[in-house]
Amino acid sequence: MNCLALPRATRVGFGLVLLVALLSFVARVAGAQLAVPADTTAVLRLSLGDAIRMASQQNAAVESARARVDAARSRVTQRRADLLPNVSAAVTERSGTLNSAAAFPIDFPTAPGADPLFDRNGSILGPLNVFDARVRVTQSLYDPAARSRVQGARTAVAAADADVGSVSDLAGATAANAYLAVLRSDAVYTARLADSTLAADLLRIAQA
């Protein structure tokens, strides 16, 4: 049985048509898989700078670092209290009688011929209402240990501030990497879509 041999140009054209058809089918399948349903919500346009800024300011790690700074500043105030004066007060009030001989054992001088101020044998005075108010103030002139504690607390504040900057930079870098990854994915999707369009055009040309 003899087989009819096709010309070489015809075979090449037929193979090209099959290849273009296969590419078009693959492109359509990929486009159907990448198709995203329409979203009716508002679109938020976010630039790279906005993404870095939001990540640096509105990040849980950054907020936690700022809370540590506030706590360190509170410890500075607490340590500084050791260098301030200490003030204490006490108030008492009592009522009772008093024996003049026991309360005033000495003779107060009086004018010649005048009666003594208190009976030498003693007399009951009262009842007397006594109000006693006392205030005590102490201040350390030099306390090296307290000064060292204050300086250590201030160093902790500086370290916490530096930690805030470090965490903020790390969050910004992470957001930038994620943003660039999204841009790359979008570029890959656009390229694949262009490839599918080109394959469809080649198919129409081959069919023509």
PDB file of C-alpha atoms in Angstrom:
ATOM      1  CA  MET A   1       0.000   0.000   0.000  1.00  0.00           C
ATOM      2  CA  ASN A   2       1.487   3.343  -1.040  1.00  0.00           C
ATOM      3  CA  CYS A   3       1.234   6.416   1.237  1.00  0.00           C
ATOM      4  CA  LEU A   4       0.832   9.883  -0.196  1.00  0.00           C
ATOM      5  CA  ALA A   5       3.811  11.969   0.933  1.00  0.00           C
ATOM      6  CA  LEU A   6       2.928  15.549   1.910  1.00  0.00           C
ATOM      7  CA  PRO A   7       5.202  18.391   0.900  1.00  0.00           C
ATOM      8  CA  ARG A   8       7.635  19.613   3.568  1.00  0.00           C
ATOM      9  CA  ALA A   9       6.090  23.105   3.767  1.00  0.00           C
ATOM     10  CA  THR A  10       2.658  21.589   4.332  1.00  0.00           C
ATOM     11  CA  ARG A  11       3.913  19.418   7.156  1.00  0.00           C
ATOM     12  CA  VAL A  12       5.656  22.384   8.818  1.00  0.00           C
ATOM     13  CA  GLY A  13       2.498  24.498   8.555  1.00  0.00           C
ATOM     14  CA  PHE A  14       0.345  21.744   9.972  1.00  0.00           C
ATOM     15  CA  GLY A  15       2.729  21.290  12.932  1.00  0.00           C
ATOM     16  CA  LEU A  16       2.724  25.049  13.573  1.00  0.00           C
ATOM     17  CA  VAL A  17      -1.075  25.078  13.641  1.00  0.00           C
ATOM     18  CA  LEU A  18      -1.135  22.235  16.159  1.00  0.00           C
ATOM     19  CA  LEU A  19       1.451  24.003  18.341  1.00  0.00           C
ATOM     20  CA  VAL A  20      -0.426  27.299  18.291  1.00  0.00           C
ATOM     21  CA  ALA A  21      -3.689  25.525  19.090  1.00  0.00           C
ATOM     22  CA  LEU A  22      -2.066  23.773  22.036  1.00  0.00           C
ATOM     23  CA  LEU A  23      -0.615  27.050  23.340  1.00  0.00           C
ATOM     24  CA  SER A  24      -3.997  28.735  23.026  1.00  0.00           C
ATOM     25  CA  PHE A  25      -5.675  25.947  24.975  1.00  0.00           C
ATOM     26  CA  VAL A  26      -3.070  26.149  27.758  1.00  0.00           C
ATOM     27  CA  ALA A  27      -3.382  29.946  27.892  1.00  0.00           C
ATOM     28  CA  ARG A  28      -7.165  29.762  28.204  1.00  0.00           C
ATOM     29  CA  VAL A  29      -6.933  27.219  31.011  1.00  0.00           C
ATOM     30  CA  ALA A  30      -4.378  29.373  32.838  1.00  0.00           C
ATOM     31  CA  GLY A  31      -6.540  32.459  32.338  1.00  0.00           C
ATOM     32  CA  ALA A  32      -9.557  30.648  33.763  1.00  0.00           C
ATOM     33  CA  GLN A  33      -7.544  29.588  36.808  1.00  0.00           C
ATOM     34  CA  LEU A  34      -6.195  33.110  37.369  1.00  0.00           C
ATOM     35  CA  ALA A  35      -9.559  34.787  36.842  1.00  0.00           C
ATOM     36  CA  VAL A  36     -10.656  36.681  39.932  1.00  0.00           C
ATOM     37  CA  PRO A  37     -14.332  37.436  40.539  1.00  0.00           C
ATOM     38  CA  ALA A  38     -15.245  41.081  40.398  1.00  0.00           C
ATOM     39  CA  ASP A  39     -15.191  42.844  43.724  1.00  0.00           C
ATOM     40  CA  THR A  40     -17.757  45.538  44.327  1.00  0.00           C
ATOM     41  CA  THR A  41     -15.967  46.997  47.351  1.00  0.00           C
ATOM     42  CA  ALA A  42     -13.976  50.228  47.204  1.00  0.00           C
ATOM     43  CA  VAL A  43     -10.407  49.960  45.933  1.00  0.00           C
ATOM     44  CA  LEU A  44      -7.689  51.296  48.228  1.00  0.00           C
ATOM     45  CA  ARG A  45      -4.646  52.515  46.356  1.00  0.00           C
ATOM     46  CA  LEU A  46      -1.522  52.047  48.438  1.00  0.00           C
ATOM     47  CA  SER A  47       1.919  53.223  47.395  1.00  0.00           C
ATOM     48  CA  LEU A  48       5.180  51.724  48.564  1.00  0.00           C
ATOM     49  CA  GLY A  49       5.833  54.687  50.848  1.00  0.00           C
ATOM     50  CA  ASP A  50       2.348  54.430  52.378  1.00  0.00           C
ATOM     51  CA  ALA A  51       2.825  50.716  53.029  1.00  0.00           C
ATOM     52  CA  ILE A  52       6.179  51.297  54.742  1.00  0.00           C
ATOM     53  CA  ARG A  53       4.782  54.205  56.777  1.00  0.00           C
ATOM     54  CA  MET A  54       1.722  52.289  57.961  1.00  0.00           C
ATOM     55  CA  ALA A  55       3.773  49.225  58.871  1.00  0.00           C
ATOM     56  CA  SER A  56       6.247  51.384  60.818  1.00  0.00           C
ATOM     57  CA  GLN A  57       3.549  53.157  62.821  1.00  0.00           C
ATOM     58  CA  GLN A  58       0.605  50.728  63.075  1.00  0.00           C
ATOM     59  CA  ASN A  59       2.365  47.484  63.921  1.00  0.00           C
ATOM     60  CA  ALA A  60       1.802  45.358  67.013  1.00  0.00           C
ATOM     61  CA  ALA A  61       5.544  44.966  67.605  1.00  0.00           C
ATOM     62  CA  VAL A  62       6.064  48.730  67.341  1.00  0.00           C
ATOM     63  CA  GLU A  63       3.219  49.449  69.780  1.00  0.00           C
ATOM     64  CA  SER A  64       4.686  46.933  72.213  1.00  0.00           C
ATOM     65  CA  ALA A  65       8.096  48.614  71.976  1.00  0.00           C
ATOM     66  CA  ARG A  66       6.505  52.011  72.666  1.00  0.00           C
ATOM     67  CA  ALA A  67       4.785  50.567  75.737  1.00  0.00           C
ATOM     68  CA  ARG A  68       8.182  49.392  76.995  1.00  0.00           C
ATOM     69  CA  VAL A  69       9.498  52.952  76.557  1.00  0.00           C
ATOM     70  CA  ASP A  70       6.649  54.335  78.684  1.00  0.00           C
ATOM     71  CA  ALA A  71       7.362  51.745  81.363  1.00  0.00           C
ATOM     72  CA  ALA A  72      11.064  52.643  81.368  1.00  0.00           C
ATOM     73  CA  ARG A  73      10.247  56.353  81.752  1.00  0.00           C
ATOM     74  CA  SER A  74       7.991  55.549  84.709  1.00  0.00           C
ATOM     75  CA  ARG A  75      10.872  53.698  86.353  1.00  0.00           C
ATOM     76  CA  VAL A  76      13.038  56.816  85.933  1.00  0.00           C
ATOM     77  CA  THR A  77      10.466  58.828  87.886  1.00  0.00           C
ATOM     78  CA  GLN A  78      10.339  56.122  90.523  1.00  0.00           C
ATOM     79  CA  ARG A  79      14.126  56.049  90.923  1.00  0.00           C
ATOM     80  CA  ARG A  80      14.308  59.838  91.013  1.00  0.00           C
ATOM     81  CA  ALA A  81      12.070  59.831  94.089  1.00  0.00           C
ATOM     82  CA  ASP A  82      15.033  58.473  96.091  1.00  0.00           C
ATOM     83  CA  LEU A  83      16.797  61.830  95.593  1.00  0.00           C
ATOM     84  CA  LEU A  84      13.837  63.964  96.692  1.00  0.00           C
ATOM     85  CA  PRO A  85      13.061  65.010 100.286  1.00  0.00           C
ATOM     86  CA  ASN A  86      10.953  62.712 102.454  1.00  0.00           C
ATOM     87  CA  VAL A  87       8.079  64.417 104.265  1.00  0.00           C
ATOM     88  CA  SER A  88       6.066  62.807 107.067  1.00  0.00           C
ATOM     89  CA  ALA A  89       3.346  64.265 109.286  1.00  0.00           C
ATOM     90  CA  ALA A  90       1.514  63.198 112.413  1.00  0.00           C
ATOM     91  CA  VAL A  91      -1.513  64.760 114.096  1.00  0.00           C
ATOM     92  CA  THR A  92      -2.917  63.803 117.505  1.00  0.00           C
ATOM     93  CA  GLU A  93      -5.623  65.238 119.735  1.00  0.00           C
ATOM     94  CA  ARG A  94      -6.337  64.231 123.355  1.00  0.00           C
ATOM     95  CA  SER A  95      -8.233  65.504 126.378  1.00  0.00           C
ATOM     96  CA  GLY A  96      -7.470  64.908 130.084  1.00  0.00           C
ATOM     97  CA  THR A  97      -6.474  66.312 133.464  1.00  0.00           C
ATOM     98  CA  LEU A  98      -2.960  67.203 134.553  1.00  0.00           C
ATOM     99  CA  ASN A  99      -1.181  67.399 137.927  1.00  0.00           C
ATOM    100  CA  SER A 100       0.787  70.631 138.067  1.00  0.00           C
ATOM    101  CA  ALA A 101       3.418  69.168 140.388  1.00  0.00           C
ATOM    102  CA  ALA A 102       4.123  66.307 137.969  1.00  0.00           C
ATOM    103  CA  ALA A 103       3.878  68.414 134.844  1.00  0.00           C
ATOM    104  CA  PHE A 104       5.887  71.389 136.123  1.00  0.00           C
ATOM    105  CA  PRO A 105       8.378  70.212 138.754  1.00  0.00           C
ATOM    106  CA  ILE A 106      10.233  73.516 138.722  1.00  0.00           C
ATOM    107  CA  ASP A 107       9.177  76.823 140.304  1.00  0.00           C
ATOM    108  CA  PHE A 108       8.508  79.598 137.871  1.00  0.00           C
ATOM    109  CA  PRO A 109       9.783  83.007 139.044  1.00  0.00           C
ATOM    110  CA  THR A 110       7.117  85.452 140.175  1.00  0.00           C
ATOM    111  CA  ALA A 111       7.070  89.044 141.319  1.00  0.00           C
ATOM    112  CA  PRO A 112       7.859  89.689 145.023  1.00  0.00           C
ATOM    113  CA  GLY A 113       4.747  89.223 147.151  1.00  0.00           C
ATOM    114  CA  ALA A 114       2.801  87.516 144.365  1.00  0.00           C
ATOM    115  CA  ASP A 115       1.421  84.003 144.663  1.00  0.00           C
ATOM    116  CA  PRO A 116       3.344  81.254 142.823  1.00  0.00           C
ATOM    117  CA  LEU A 117       2.082  80.338 139.397  1.00  0.00           C
ATOM    118  CA  PHE A 118       1.402  76.717 140.455  1.00  0.00           C
ATOM    119  CA  ASP A 119       0.763  75.221 143.856  1.00  0.00           C
ATOM    120  CA  ARG A 120       3.984  73.631 145.162  1.00  0.00           C
ATOM    121  CA  ASN A 121       1.961  70.715 146.536  1.00  0.00           C
ATOM    122  CA  GLY A 122       0.359  70.128 143.224  1.00  0.00           C
ATOM    123  CA  SER A 123      -3.079  70.848 141.816  1.00  0.00           C
ATOM    124  CA  ILE A 124      -5.314  69.255 139.230  1.00  0.00           C
ATOM    125  CA  LEU A 125      -5.436  71.187 135.992  1.00  0.00           C
ATOM    126  CA  GLY A 126      -8.033  70.501 133.408  1.00  0.00           C
ATOM    127  CA  PRO A 127      -9.631  68.867 131.726  1.00  0.00           C
ATOM    128  CA  LEU A 128      -7.264  70.087 129.015  1.00  0.00           C
ATOM    129  CA  ASN A 129      -7.675  69.586 125.225  1.00  0.00           C
ATOM    130  CA  VAL A 130      -4.298  69.067 123.622  1.00  0.00           C
ATOM    131  CA  PHE A 131      -3.840  69.198 119.824  1.00  0.00           C
ATOM    132  CA  ASP A 132      -0.429  68.026 118.613  1.00  0.00           C
ATOM    133  CA  ALA A 133       0.663  68.426 114.959  1.00  0.00           C
ATOM    134  CA  ARG A 134       4.174  67.496 113.823  1.00  0.00           C
ATOM    135  CA  VAL A 135       5.894  67.552 110.432  1.00  0.00           C
ATOM    136  CA  ARG A 136       9.184  65.840 109.659  1.00  0.00           C
ATOM    137  CA  VAL A 137      11.360  66.493 106.600  1.00  0.00           C
ATOM    138  CA  THR A 138      14.504  64.492 105.747  1.00  0.00           C
ATOM    139  CA  GLN A 139      16.847  65.006 102.812  1.00  0.00           C
ATOM    140  CA  SER A 140      19.924  63.028 101.787  1.00  0.00           C
ATOM    141  CA  LEU A 141      22.767  65.325 100.848  1.00  0.00           C
ATOM    142  CA  TYR A 142      24.573  62.746  98.686  1.00  0.00           C
ATOM    143  CA  ASP A 143      23.413  59.211  97.800  1.00  0.00           C
ATOM    144  CA  PRO A 144      25.637  57.584  95.131  1.00  0.00           C
ATOM    145  CA  ALA A 145      23.530  54.415  95.019  1.00  0.00           C
ATOM    146  CA  ALA A 146      20.344  56.392  94.270  1.00  0.00           C
ATOM    147  CA  ARG A 147      22.130  58.383  91.561  1.00  0.00           C
ATOM    148  CA  SER A 148      23.344  55.150  89.974  1.00  0.00           C
ATOM    149  CA  ARG A 149      19.818  53.758  89.961  1.00  0.00           C
ATOM    150  CA  VAL A 150      18.507  56.898  88.245  1.00  0.00           C
ATOM    151  CA  GLN A 151      21.264  56.748  85.630  1.00  0.00           C
ATOM    152  CA  GLY A 152      20.530  53.070  84.993  1.00  0.00           C
ATOM    153  CA  ALA A 153      16.841  53.831  84.495  1.00  0.00           C
ATOM    154  CA  ARG A 154      17.691  56.585  81.988  1.00  0.00           C
ATOM    155  CA  THR A 155      19.943  54.178  80.094  1.00  0.00           C
ATOM    156  CA  ALA A 156      17.048  51.720  79.938  1.00  0.00           C
ATOM    157  CA  VAL A 157      14.869  54.462  78.395  1.00  0.00           C
ATOM    158  CA  ALA A 158      17.506  55.152  75.719  1.00  0.00           C
ATOM    159  CA  ALA A 159      17.737  51.424  74.946  1.00  0.00           C
ATOM    160  CA  ALA A 160      13.942  51.170  74.691  1.00  0.00           C
ATOM    161  CA  ASP A 161      13.867  54.149  72.300  1.00  0.00           C
ATOM    162  CA  ALA A 162      16.499  52.482  70.119  1.00  0.00           C
ATOM    163  CA  ASP A 163      14.476  49.276  70.170  1.00  0.00           C
ATOM    164  CA  VAL A 164      11.433  51.180  68.886  1.00  0.00           C
ATOM    165  CA  GLY A 165      13.462  52.450  65.932  1.00  0.00           C
ATOM    166  CA  SER A 166      14.835  49.002  65.174  1.00  0.00           C
ATOM    167  CA  VAL A 167      11.418  47.331  65.323  1.00  0.00           C
ATOM    168  CA  SER A 168       9.916  50.096  63.178  1.00  0.00           C
ATOM    169  CA  ASP A 169      12.624  49.687  60.522  1.00  0.00           C
ATOM    170  CA  LEU A 170      12.151  45.916  60.498  1.00  0.00           C
ATOM    171  CA  ALA A 171       8.385  46.280  60.075  1.00  0.00           C
ATOM    172  CA  GLY A 172       8.900  48.762  57.235  1.00  0.00           C
ATOM    173  CA  ALA A 173      11.364  46.453  55.475  1.00  0.00           C
ATOM    174  CA  THR A 174       8.960  43.525  55.795  1.00  0.00           C
ATOM    175  CA  ALA A 175       6.120  45.606  54.340  1.00  0.00           C
ATOM    176  CA  ALA A 176       8.357  46.753  51.465  1.00  0.00           C
ATOM    177  CA  ASN A 177       9.295  43.163  50.629  1.00  0.00           C
ATOM    178  CA  ALA A 178       5.647  42.100  50.686  1.00  0.00           C
ATOM    179  CA  TYR A 179       4.693  45.073  48.480  1.00  0.00           C
ATOM    180  CA  LEU A 180       7.397  44.240  45.937  1.00  0.00           C
ATOM    181  CA  ALA A 181       6.338  40.584  45.964  1.00  0.00           C
ATOM    182  CA  VAL A 182       2.794  41.658  45.101  1.00  0.00           C
ATOM    183  CA  LEU A 183       4.085  43.852  42.266  1.00  0.00           C
ATOM    184  CA  ARG A 184       6.147  40.957  40.918  1.00  0.00           C
ATOM    185  CA  SER A 185       3.146  38.627  41.042  1.00  0.00           C
ATOM    186  CA  ASP A 186       1.057  41.211  39.221  1.00  0.00           C
ATOM    187  CA  ALA A 187       3.759  41.594  36.548  1.00  0.00           C
ATOM    188  CA  VAL A 188       3.936  37.825  36.098  1.00  0.00           C
ATOM    189  CA  TYR A 189       0.159  37.673  35.719  1.00  0.00           C
ATOM    190  CA  THR A 190       0.232  40.474  33.124  1.00  0.00           C
ATOM    191  CA  ALA A 191       2.990  38.702  31.193  1.00  0.00           C
ATOM    192  CA  ARG A 192       1.082  35.418  31.199  1.00  0.00           C
ATOM    193  CA  LEU A 193      -2.050  37.234  30.012  1.00  0.00           C
ATOM    194  CA  ALA A 194      -0.078  38.850  27.192  1.00  0.00           C
ATOM    195  CA  ASP A 195       1.341  35.444  26.230  1.00  0.00           C
ATOM    196  CA  SER A 196      -2.150  33.992  26.008  1.00  0.00           C
ATOM    197  CA  THR A 197      -3.317  36.912  23.854  1.00  0.00           C
ATOM    198  CA  LEU A 198      -0.325  36.428  21.569  1.00  0.00           C
ATOM    199  CA  ALA A 199      -1.047  32.703  21.314  1.00  0.00           C
ATOM    200  CA  ALA A 200      -4.640  33.423  20.359  1.00  0.00           C
ATOM    201  CA  ASP A 201      -3.477  35.860  17.660  1.00  0.00           C
ATOM    202  CA  LEU A 202      -1.027  33.292  16.311  1.00  0.00           C
ATOM    203  CA  LEU A 203      -3.823  30.729  16.206  1.00  0.00           C
ATOM    204  CA  ARG A 204      -6.021  33.066  14.166  1.00  0.00           C
ATOM    205  CA  ILE A 205      -3.119  33.783  11.814  1.00  0.00           C
ATOM    206  CA  ALA A 206      -2.399  30.082  11.404  1.00  0.00           C
ATOM    207  CA  GLN A 207      -6.060  29.340  10.764  1.00  0.00           C
ATOM    208  CA  ALA A 208      -6.203  32.121   8.179  1.00  0.00           C
TER     209      ALA A 208
END
